[in-house]
Tab-separated table of C-alpha atoms and ligand atoms in Angstrom:
chain	number	residue	atom	x	y	z
A	34	UNK	CA	-9.835	-34.075	-24.154
A	35	UNK	CA	-12.658	-33.514	-20.939
A	36	UNK	CA	-15.445	-32.208	-22.804
A	37	UNK	CA	-15.919	-28.841	-21.179
A	38	UNK	CA	-14.006	-25.822	-22.458
A	39	UNK	CA	-10.594	-25.422	-20.861
A	40	UNK	CA	-9.230	-22.365	-19.473
A	41	UNK	CA	-6.753	-20.541	-17.603
A	42	UNK	CA	-7.517	-18.177	-14.265
A	43	UNK	CA	-7.207	-14.817	-15.888
A	44	UNK	CA	-5.402	-13.886	-12.186
A	45	UNK	CA	-1.996	-13.635	-12.837
A	46	UNK	CA	-0.964	-15.026	-9.365
A	47	UNK	CA	-3.469	-18.326	-9.670
A	48	UNK	CA	-3.176	-19.178	-13.808
A	49	UNK	CA	-3.965	-22.434	-12.812
A	50	UNK	CA	-6.095	-24.691	-15.046
A	51	UNK	CA	-10.265	-23.882	-14.586
A	52	UNK	CA	-13.681	-24.649	-15.879
A	53	UNK	CA	-15.421	-22.430	-14.012
A	54	UNK	CA	-17.262	-19.901	-16.031
A	55	UNK	CA	-17.276	-16.548	-14.149
A	56	UNK	CA	-16.970	-13.867	-16.257
A	57	UNK	CA	-15.250	-9.940	-15.425
A	58	UNK	CA	-18.821	-8.266	-16.433
A	59	UNK	CA	-16.372	-5.503	-18.081
A	60	UNK	CA	-14.854	-8.334	-20.177
A	61	UNK	CA	-18.097	-9.689	-21.073
A	62	UNK	CA	-19.410	-6.345	-21.831
A	63	UNK	CA	-16.130	-5.329	-24.098
A	64	UNK	CA	-15.241	-8.498	-25.766
A	65	UNK	CA	-12.596	-9.206	-23.790
A	66	UNK	CA	-11.768	-13.069	-22.940
A	67	UNK	CA	-10.937	-13.860	-19.383
A	68	UNK	CA	-11.959	-16.111	-16.525
A	69	UNK	CA	-12.102	-16.996	-13.368
A	70	UNK	CA	-11.768	-20.147	-10.622
A	71	UNK	CA	-14.063	-17.733	-8.211
A	72	UNK	CA	-14.246	-14.804	-7.287
A	73	UNK	CA	-12.056	-14.446	-4.669
A	74	UNK	CA	-9.394	-14.729	-7.685
A	75	UNK	CA	-11.322	-12.142	-9.318
A	76	UNK	CA	-11.669	-9.774	-6.556
A	77	UNK	CA	-7.658	-10.284	-5.576
A	78	UNK	CA	-6.362	-9.515	-8.969
A	79	UNK	CA	-8.993	-6.918	-9.793
A	80	UNK	CA	-6.728	-3.856	-9.209
A	81	UNK	CA	-4.035	-6.011	-12.456
A	82	UNK	CA	-6.945	-7.049	-14.571
A	83	UNK	CA	-8.602	-4.054	-14.951
A	84	UNK	CA	-5.588	-2.937	-16.734
A	85	UNK	CA	-6.952	-4.741	-19.918
A	86	UNK	CA	-10.456	-2.923	-19.737
A	87	UNK	CA	-11.280	-0.140	-22.386
A	88	UNK	CA	-11.592	3.087	-20.632
A	89	UNK	CA	-15.872	3.952	-21.479
A	90	UNK	CA	-14.681	7.893	-20.971
A	91	UNK	CA	-11.912	7.223	-23.863
A	92	UNK	CA	-13.920	5.041	-25.667
A	93	UNK	CA	-13.388	1.512	-27.591
A	94	UNK	CA	-10.153	1.544	-29.454
A	95	UNK	CA	-8.829	5.109	-27.848
A	96	UNK	CA	-5.718	4.416	-25.539
A	97	UNK	CA	-5.644	6.356	-22.376
A	98	UNK	CA	-3.782	6.888	-18.963
A	99	UNK	CA	-4.816	5.233	-16.458
A	100	UNK	CA	-2.493	6.744	-13.682
A	101	UNK	CA	-4.064	10.423	-14.280
A	102	UNK	CA	-2.813	11.571	-11.350
A	103	UNK	CA	0.585	10.055	-10.665
A	104	UNK	CA	3.211	13.372	-10.992
A	105	UNK	CA	5.311	11.526	-14.790
A	106	UNK	CA	8.982	12.831	-14.554
A	107	UNK	CA	8.774	13.138	-18.406
A	108	UNK	CA	6.932	13.090	-21.403
A	109	UNK	CA	6.591	9.537	-21.373
A	110	UNK	CA	3.056	8.600	-20.433
A	111	UNK	CA	1.611	4.666	-19.845
A	112	UNK	CA	-1.267	3.472	-22.812
A	113	UNK	CA	-3.346	1.491	-21.475
A	114	UNK	CA	-5.140	-1.438	-22.089
A	115	UNK	CA	-2.397	-3.749	-21.882
A	116	UNK	CA	-3.360	-6.689	-24.777
A	117	UNK	CA	-4.170	-9.943	-22.268
A	118	UNK	CA	-2.006	-12.003	-21.244
A	119	UNK	CA	0.083	-14.542	-24.016
A	120	UNK	CA	-0.490	-18.437	-24.344
A	121	UNK	CA	2.469	-20.175	-24.270
A	122	UNK	CA	2.113	-23.908	-26.079
A	123	UNK	CA	1.340	-27.411	-23.694
A	124	UNK	CA	4.867	-28.412	-25.667
A	125	UNK	CA	6.890	-25.642	-23.683
A	126	UNK	CA	8.555	-26.157	-20.333
A	127	UNK	CA	7.600	-23.107	-18.304
A	128	UNK	CA	9.650	-20.951	-15.919
A	129	UNK	CA	8.814	-22.329	-12.409
A	130	UNK	CA	6.607	-18.785	-11.995
A	131	UNK	CA	4.385	-19.006	-15.473
A	132	UNK	CA	1.439	-20.185	-13.187
A	133	UNK	CA	1.482	-18.363	-10.216
A	134	UNK	CA	3.662	-15.693	-10.331
A	135	UNK	CA	6.606	-17.165	-7.663
A	136	UNK	CA	9.951	-18.049	-8.389
A	137	UNK	CA	9.956	-20.581	-5.317
A	138	UNK	CA	13.656	-22.242	-6.609
A	139	UNK	CA	15.798	-19.089	-7.460
A	140	UNK	CA	14.478	-17.733	-3.786
A	141	UNK	CA	15.172	-20.379	-2.411
A	142	UNK	CA	18.850	-20.671	-4.036
A	143	UNK	CA	19.416	-16.900	-2.678
A	144	UNK	CA	19.344	-17.971	0.158
A	145	UNK	CA	22.541	-19.847	-0.240
A	146	UNK	CA	23.861	-16.690	-1.098
A	147	UNK	CA	26.516	-18.796	-3.469
A	148	UNK	CA	27.778	-18.504	-6.849
A	149	UNK	CA	27.154	-20.970	-9.030
A	150	UNK	CA	29.843	-22.873	-11.359
A	151	UNK	CA	28.437	-24.934	-14.451
A	152	UNK	CA	29.337	-28.072	-15.954
A	153	UNK	CA	30.587	-28.243	-19.300
A	154	UNK	CA	27.218	-30.071	-19.919
A	155	UNK	CA	25.856	-26.907	-18.510
A	156	UNK	CA	27.010	-25.040	-20.161
A	157	UNK	CA	26.364	-25.819	-23.917
A	158	UNK	CA	22.605	-25.385	-22.244
A	159	UNK	CA	23.306	-21.884	-21.707
A	160	UNK	CA	25.326	-21.100	-24.749
A	161	UNK	CA	22.247	-22.435	-26.761
A	162	UNK	CA	19.962	-20.401	-24.832
A	163	UNK	CA	21.457	-17.168	-25.343
A	164	UNK	CA	22.315	-17.628	-29.204
A	165	UNK	CA	17.968	-18.229	-29.025
A	166	UNK	CA	17.833	-15.036	-26.987
A	167	UNK	CA	20.070	-13.153	-29.361
A	168	UNK	CA	17.903	-14.365	-32.174
A	169	UNK	CA	15.083	-13.438	-30.968
A	170	UNK	CA	16.501	-9.861	-29.059
A	171	UNK	CA	17.682	-9.233	-33.209
A	172	UNK	CA	14.160	-9.828	-34.896
A	173	UNK	CA	12.521	-7.635	-32.784
A	174	UNK	CA	15.638	-5.062	-32.708
A	175	UNK	CA	15.150	-5.049	-36.692
A	176	UNK	CA	10.878	-4.154	-36.084
A	177	UNK	CA	11.676	-0.359	-34.555
A	178	UNK	CA	10.753	1.911	-36.137
A	179	UNK	CA	8.709	5.520	-35.988
A	180	UNK	CA	4.850	3.782	-35.579
A	181	UNK	CA	5.253	0.372	-34.088
A	182	UNK	CA	3.278	-0.491	-30.915
A	183	UNK	CA	5.360	-1.715	-27.924
A	184	UNK	CA	2.827	-3.889	-27.479
A	185	UNK	CA	3.672	-4.832	-30.857
A	186	UNK	CA	7.561	-6.151	-30.066
A	187	UNK	CA	5.650	-7.841	-27.234
A	188	UNK	CA	3.732	-9.840	-29.490
A	189	UNK	CA	6.962	-10.547	-32.067
A	190	UNK	CA	9.738	-11.369	-28.740
A	191	UNK	CA	6.542	-13.759	-27.877
A	192	UNK	CA	6.172	-15.417	-31.297
A	193	UNK	CA	9.487	-15.615	-31.749
A	194	UNK	CA	10.615	-17.361	-28.033
A	195	UNK	CA	8.037	-20.315	-28.305
A	196	UNK	CA	8.714	-20.958	-31.875
A	197	UNK	CA	12.262	-21.991	-30.451
A	198	UNK	CA	10.480	-23.989	-27.482
A	199	UNK	CA	11.771	-21.009	-25.160
A	200	UNK	CA	9.452	-19.801	-22.435
A	201	UNK	CA	9.971	-15.565	-22.480
A	202	UNK	CA	11.216	-15.949	-19.051
A	203	UNK	CA	9.855	-12.074	-18.040
A	204	UNK	CA	5.944	-13.821	-17.933
A	205	UNK	CA	4.874	-13.783	-15.066
A	206	UNK	CA	7.871	-13.197	-12.893
A	207	UNK	CA	6.753	-11.557	-9.981
A	208	UNK	CA	3.256	-11.336	-11.941
A	209	UNK	CA	4.748	-9.292	-15.050
A	210	UNK	CA	2.290	-9.141	-17.500
A	211	UNK	CA	4.197	-9.215	-20.655
A	212	UNK	CA	7.030	-11.369	-22.406
A	213	UNK	CA	9.820	-8.466	-22.769
A	214	UNK	CA	10.592	-4.908	-21.416
A	215	UNK	CA	10.554	-2.456	-23.170
A	216	UNK	CA	11.575	0.867	-21.866
A	217	UNK	CA	11.272	4.238	-23.671
A	218	UNK	CA	13.250	7.594	-23.748
A	219	UNK	CA	13.272	8.007	-19.741
A	220	UNK	CA	12.631	4.829	-18.317
A	221	UNK	CA	15.644	3.190	-16.935
A	222	UNK	CA	14.165	-0.539	-17.301
A	223	UNK	CA	11.526	-3.127	-16.870
A	224	UNK	CA	8.917	-0.625	-18.581
A	225	UNK	CA	5.761	-2.802	-19.769
A	226	UNK	CA	5.026	-3.281	-23.545
A	227	UNK	CA	1.624	-1.198	-24.249
A	228	UNK	CA	-0.359	1.282	-26.654
A	229	UNK	CA	2.451	3.367	-26.741
A	230	UNK	CA	3.427	3.639	-30.443
A	231	UNK	CA	7.272	4.929	-30.944
A	232	UNK	CA	8.623	7.808	-32.549
A	233	UNK	CA	10.945	9.493	-34.968
A	234	UNK	CA	13.530	10.425	-32.136
A	235	UNK	CA	12.878	7.976	-29.589
A	236	UNK	CA	15.221	5.410	-27.892
A	237	UNK	CA	13.924	1.889	-27.126
A	238	UNK	CA	15.799	-0.285	-25.139
A	239	UNK	CA	14.203	-4.632	-25.146
A	240	UNK	CA	15.063	-6.599	-22.500
A	241	UNK	CA	14.785	-9.248	-24.028
A	242	UNK	CA	15.154	-13.143	-21.714
A	243	UNK	CA	14.267	-16.937	-22.071
A	244	UNK	CA	14.254	-19.775	-20.461
A	245	UNK	CA	15.152	-23.403	-22.322
A	246	UNK	CA	16.302	-26.662	-21.394
A	247	UNK	CA	16.022	-25.429	-17.838
A	248	UNK	CA	18.303	-22.425	-18.134
A	249	UNK	CA	17.465	-18.712	-18.107
A	250	UNK	CA	19.690	-16.356	-20.988
A	251	UNK	CA	19.733	-12.268	-20.539
A	252	UNK	CA	20.452	-9.814	-22.603
A	253	UNK	CA	18.943	-6.173	-23.848
A	254	UNK	CA	20.098	-3.226	-26.233
A	255	UNK	CA	19.135	0.290	-26.674
A	256	UNK	CA	17.664	1.371	-30.297
A	257	UNK	CA	17.036	4.500	-31.931
A	258	UNK	CA	14.025	4.956	-33.784
A	259	UNK	CA	14.484	6.630	-36.478
A	260	UNK	CA	17.055	8.765	-37.695
A	261	UNK	CA	16.348	12.498	-35.658
A	262	UNK	CA	18.131	11.710	-32.466
A	263	UNK	CA	19.893	14.336	-30.607
A	264	UNK	CA	22.851	15.108	-29.629
A	265	UNK	CA	22.521	14.071	-25.711
A	266	UNK	CA	20.598	11.636	-26.238
A	267	UNK	CA	23.023	10.012	-28.811
A	268	UNK	CA	25.789	10.619	-26.395
A	269	UNK	CA	24.013	8.973	-23.649
A	270	UNK	CA	23.392	5.805	-25.307
A	271	UNK	CA	26.658	5.134	-26.914
A	272	UNK	CA	28.578	5.906	-23.681
A	273	UNK	CA	25.730	3.071	-21.946
A	274	UNK	CA	26.769	0.761	-24.981
A	275	UNK	CA	31.171	1.557	-23.806
A	276	UNK	CA	30.318	1.139	-20.719
A	277	UNK	CA	29.296	-2.493	-21.192
A	278	UNK	CA	31.924	-3.063	-23.740
A	279	UNK	CA	34.925	-1.746	-20.637
A	280	UNK	CA	33.487	-4.176	-18.464
A	281	UNK	CA	33.626	-6.572	-20.697
A	282	UNK	CA	37.617	-6.341	-20.923
A	283	UNK	CA	37.802	-6.373	-17.792
A	284	UNK	CA	36.736	-9.374	-17.092
A	285	UNK	CA	38.686	-13.129	-16.258
A	286	UNK	CA	38.928	-15.440	-13.791
A	287	UNK	CA	40.369	-13.805	-10.740
A	288	UNK	CA	38.529	-10.203	-10.638
A	289	UNK	CA	36.192	-9.259	-8.680
A	290	UNK	CA	33.062	-8.308	-9.090
A	291	UNK	CA	33.077	-4.992	-7.057
A	292	UNK	CA	35.803	-4.077	-9.489
A	293	UNK	CA	33.467	-3.530	-12.961
A	294	UNK	CA	31.710	-0.058	-10.726
A	295	UNK	CA	34.613	1.196	-10.753
A	296	UNK	CA	35.277	0.917	-14.873
A	297	UNK	CA	31.809	2.046	-15.776
A	298	UNK	CA	31.497	4.675	-13.841
A	299	UNK	CA	34.531	6.441	-14.582
A	300	UNK	CA	33.639	6.232	-18.113
A	301	UNK	CA	30.163	7.331	-17.574
A	302	UNK	CA	31.037	10.634	-15.590
A	303	UNK	CA	34.031	10.812	-18.313
A	304	UNK	CA	31.293	11.555	-20.931
A	305	UNK	CA	29.256	13.996	-18.325
A	306	UNK	CA	26.654	10.780	-17.385
A	307	UNK	CA	25.304	9.305	-14.223
A	308	UNK	CA	24.926	5.375	-13.231
A	309	UNK	CA	21.869	3.776	-12.049
A	310	UNK	CA	22.781	2.807	-8.719
A	311	UNK	CA	18.612	0.878	-7.710
A	312	UNK	CA	19.370	-1.973	-10.670
A	313	UNK	CA	22.453	-4.351	-11.036
A	314	UNK	CA	22.981	-7.424	-12.820
A	315	UNK	CA	23.035	-10.365	-11.786
A	316	UNK	CA	24.154	-14.809	-11.927
A	317	UNK	CA	22.108	-15.951	-14.370
A	318	UNK	CA	21.201	-19.704	-15.606
A	319	UNK	CA	19.529	-21.899	-13.427
A	320	UNK	CA	18.167	-19.310	-11.623
A	321	UNK	CA	16.711	-15.871	-13.519
A	322	UNK	CA	18.267	-13.946	-11.116
A	323	UNK	CA	21.169	-15.213	-8.297
A	324	UNK	CA	24.332	-14.504	-7.323
A	325	UNK	CA	26.904	-12.702	-8.137
A	326	UNK	CA	25.037	-9.259	-7.641
A	327	UNK	CA	26.951	-6.940	-10.373
A	328	UNK	CA	26.526	-3.175	-9.315
A	329	UNK	CA	27.811	-0.810	-11.906
A	330	UNK	CA	28.476	2.369	-10.020
A	331	UNK	CA	31.877	3.108	-8.622
A	332	UNK	CA	32.975	2.282	-4.765
A	333	UNK	CA	30.679	-0.464	-4.564
A	334	UNK	CA	31.087	-3.921	-1.835
A	335	UNK	CA	29.987	-7.040	-3.833
A	336	UNK	CA	31.149	-10.119	-3.177
A	337	UNK	CA	32.965	-12.370	-5.446
A	338	UNK	CA	36.059	-13.310	-7.489
A	339	UNK	CA	35.427	-14.379	-11.624
A	340	UNK	CA	36.078	-17.896	-11.772
A	341	UNK	CA	35.862	-20.565	-14.629
A	342	UNK	CA	31.982	-21.436	-15.432
A	343	UNK	CA	30.634	-18.522	-13.860
A	344	UNK	CA	27.723	-17.385	-16.157
A	345	UNK	CA	26.337	-13.384	-15.126
A	346	UNK	CA	25.197	-10.445	-16.916
A	347	UNK	CA	26.582	-6.673	-16.950
A	348	UNK	CA	23.550	-4.431	-17.750
A	349	UNK	CA	24.978	-1.114	-16.840
A	350	UNK	CA	21.693	2.340	-16.723
A	351	UNK	CA	22.857	5.219	-18.075
A	352	UNK	CA	21.337	8.639	-17.521
A	353	UNK	CA	21.997	11.778	-19.234
A	354	UNK	CA	20.736	13.900	-16.362
A	355	UNK	CA	20.253	12.723	-12.444
A	356	UNK	CA	20.935	8.972	-11.523
A	357	UNK	CA	17.734	8.641	-9.682
A	358	UNK	CA	15.039	6.323	-10.675
A	359	UNK	CA	11.080	6.593	-9.702
A	360	UNK	CA	8.607	3.481	-10.199
A	361	UNK	CA	5.353	4.520	-12.017
A	362	UNK	CA	2.127	2.819	-9.910
A	363	UNK	CA	2.689	-0.023	-11.863
A	364	UNK	CA	5.177	-1.501	-10.129
A	365	UNK	CA	7.190	-2.187	-12.766
A	366	UNK	CA	8.095	0.807	-15.390
A	367	UNK	CA	10.991	2.486	-13.338
A	368	UNK	CA	11.863	6.144	-14.736
A	369	UNK	CA	14.414	8.729	-14.399
A	370	UNK	CA	13.244	11.331	-11.045
A	371	UNK	CA	14.276	13.771	-13.559
A	372	UNK	CA	12.270	12.924	-16.743
A	373	UNK	CA	16.016	13.048	-18.632
A	374	UNK	CA	17.091	9.674	-21.398
A	375	UNK	CA	18.998	6.397	-19.975
A	376	UNK	CA	20.211	3.522	-22.027
A	377	UNK	CA	20.942	0.608	-21.211
A	378	UNK	CA	23.355	-2.881	-22.422
A	379	UNK	CA	23.110	-6.198	-21.561
A	380	UNK	CA	25.094	-9.244	-22.341
A	381	UNK	CA	25.275	-12.773	-20.605
A	382	UNK	CA	29.071	-13.364	-20.087
A	383	UNK	CA	31.321	-16.711	-19.630
A	384	UNK	CA	33.957	-16.703	-17.558
A	385	UNK	CA	36.733	-19.177	-19.443
A	386	UNK	CA	40.152	-20.327	-18.360
A	387	UNK	CA	41.681	-17.316	-19.813
A	388	UNK	CA	38.926	-14.686	-19.808
A	389	UNK	CA	35.244	-14.098	-20.554
A	390	UNK	CA	33.191	-15.049	-23.611
A	391	UNK	CA	29.779	-13.118	-24.458
A	392	UNK	CA	27.795	-15.759	-24.675
A	393	UNK	CA	25.303	-13.490	-26.132
A	394	UNK	CA	27.688	-11.633	-28.878
A	395	UNK	CA	25.982	-9.362	-31.568
A	396	UNK	CA	26.408	-11.309	-34.963
A	397	UNK	CA	27.193	-9.069	-38.195
A	398	UNK	CA	23.756	-9.244	-39.011
A	399	UNK	CA	22.585	-7.924	-35.925
A	400	UNK	CA	20.514	-4.077	-36.267
A	401	UNK	CA	21.220	-1.405	-34.242
A	402	UNK	CA	24.675	-1.398	-33.251
A	403	UNK	CA	26.114	2.397	-32.562
A	404	UNK	CA	25.909	5.577	-34.062
A	405	UNK	CA	28.701	8.241	-34.294
A	406	UNK	CA	28.752	11.193	-31.898
A	407	UNK	CA	29.997	13.849	-34.279
A	408	UNK	CA	26.570	13.319	-36.463
A	409	UNK	CA	24.596	16.205	-35.258
A	410	UNK	CA	21.080	16.414	-36.072
A	411	UNK	CA	21.636	15.512	-40.053
A	412	UNK	CA	17.823	15.784	-41.374
A	413	UNK	CA	18.216	19.630	-40.302
A	414	UNK	CA	21.810	20.094	-42.394
B	273	LIG	N1	15.721	-9.157	-17.421
B	273	LIG	C1	15.782	-7.999	-16.574
B	273	LIG	C2	16.865	-8.181	-16.090
B	273	LIG	O1	18.324	-7.955	-16.622
B	273	LIG	C3	14.605	-8.547	-15.919
B	273	LIG	C4	13.392	-8.187	-16.194
B	273	LIG	S1	12.288	-9.332	-14.939
B	273	LIG	C5	10.839	-8.132	-15.815
B	273	LIG	O2	17.607	-8.589	-15.406
B	273	LIG	F1	10.282	-8.924	-14.835
B	273	LIG	F2	10.389	-7.540	-15.320
B	273	LIG	F3	10.689	-9.037	-16.532
B	274	LIG	CO1	20.158	-9.067	-16.373
């Protein structure tokens, strides 16, 4: 160990170890720990870095909306500051983007456009990653209740992930700042955990991805917050749950990936909901995201036929209103265009010789689970 303090550059696009003492003056004043290699890293990252600062006008300890002039489609607001980047112990094998945000090998693999078929040995490791992913999601899901902050869910996911010797795949993936995505109400996907406090009647999707011994697992579920949930919200959540279930049922060798969208959209339309087209399921395993592309909408032209040893996700995003999305100025959070709710469920799946294996399947102890559509606002009865 050197005598100089070892730090990592707070520029998420650098992230390198540094002995520099360059500090952000606002961080110094506000008691936030950060440091930068040099003036360049400081300036390059300032737009993102400033999300860690308290708003002087709002006052210390007071969350504030950093995008005041953005025309939000719904009632949810970004609630800053974000908490500083969570650290990963040296003993954990990091994903390739942990330092500078760029998945170099994943991008190189994308050019091949081929669907990986995994060996027995690789599948063993993917299974393990998926079991860990399920354990972590269940612990996070059990913590959902009115009063919890989405950043607290991130803290739980981060801690449970490193406890299992896994790297939280979202952390610094294309500079995503947190270890999990938390998408509340009208958020379709990629919500950034922040100071938002969940309240009775909300829904929240928790999207967990972990990297273990060279392989990624990816799963998510939408949870009800409290008991008093609007009828149409229940319909949207249950429709999303059912869409995933129906699509999985059809998976087997010889089935086309493009057929899944027909199954999903048919059910969504039956239930008076719409299907998001901007985000798709994907191959997962050696890469966080790779071929095949798995659109969730009908009459899509996705390439590929399922074969034993292929591993991919299905993760339909189902909206109560319009299918269109708009991204917040944080460049991540995807909201419905009309501010109505969106729900999502995701599994990592393995094609077997005679069907499909749900690698991220729920257990008897998993929290959450379906809610009956006919149960009208019970609390008011
Ligand atoms: N877990 C998401 C998926 O289902 C991807 C999240 S990417 C992140 O594909 F950077 F936002 F984390
Ligand atoms: Co996914």
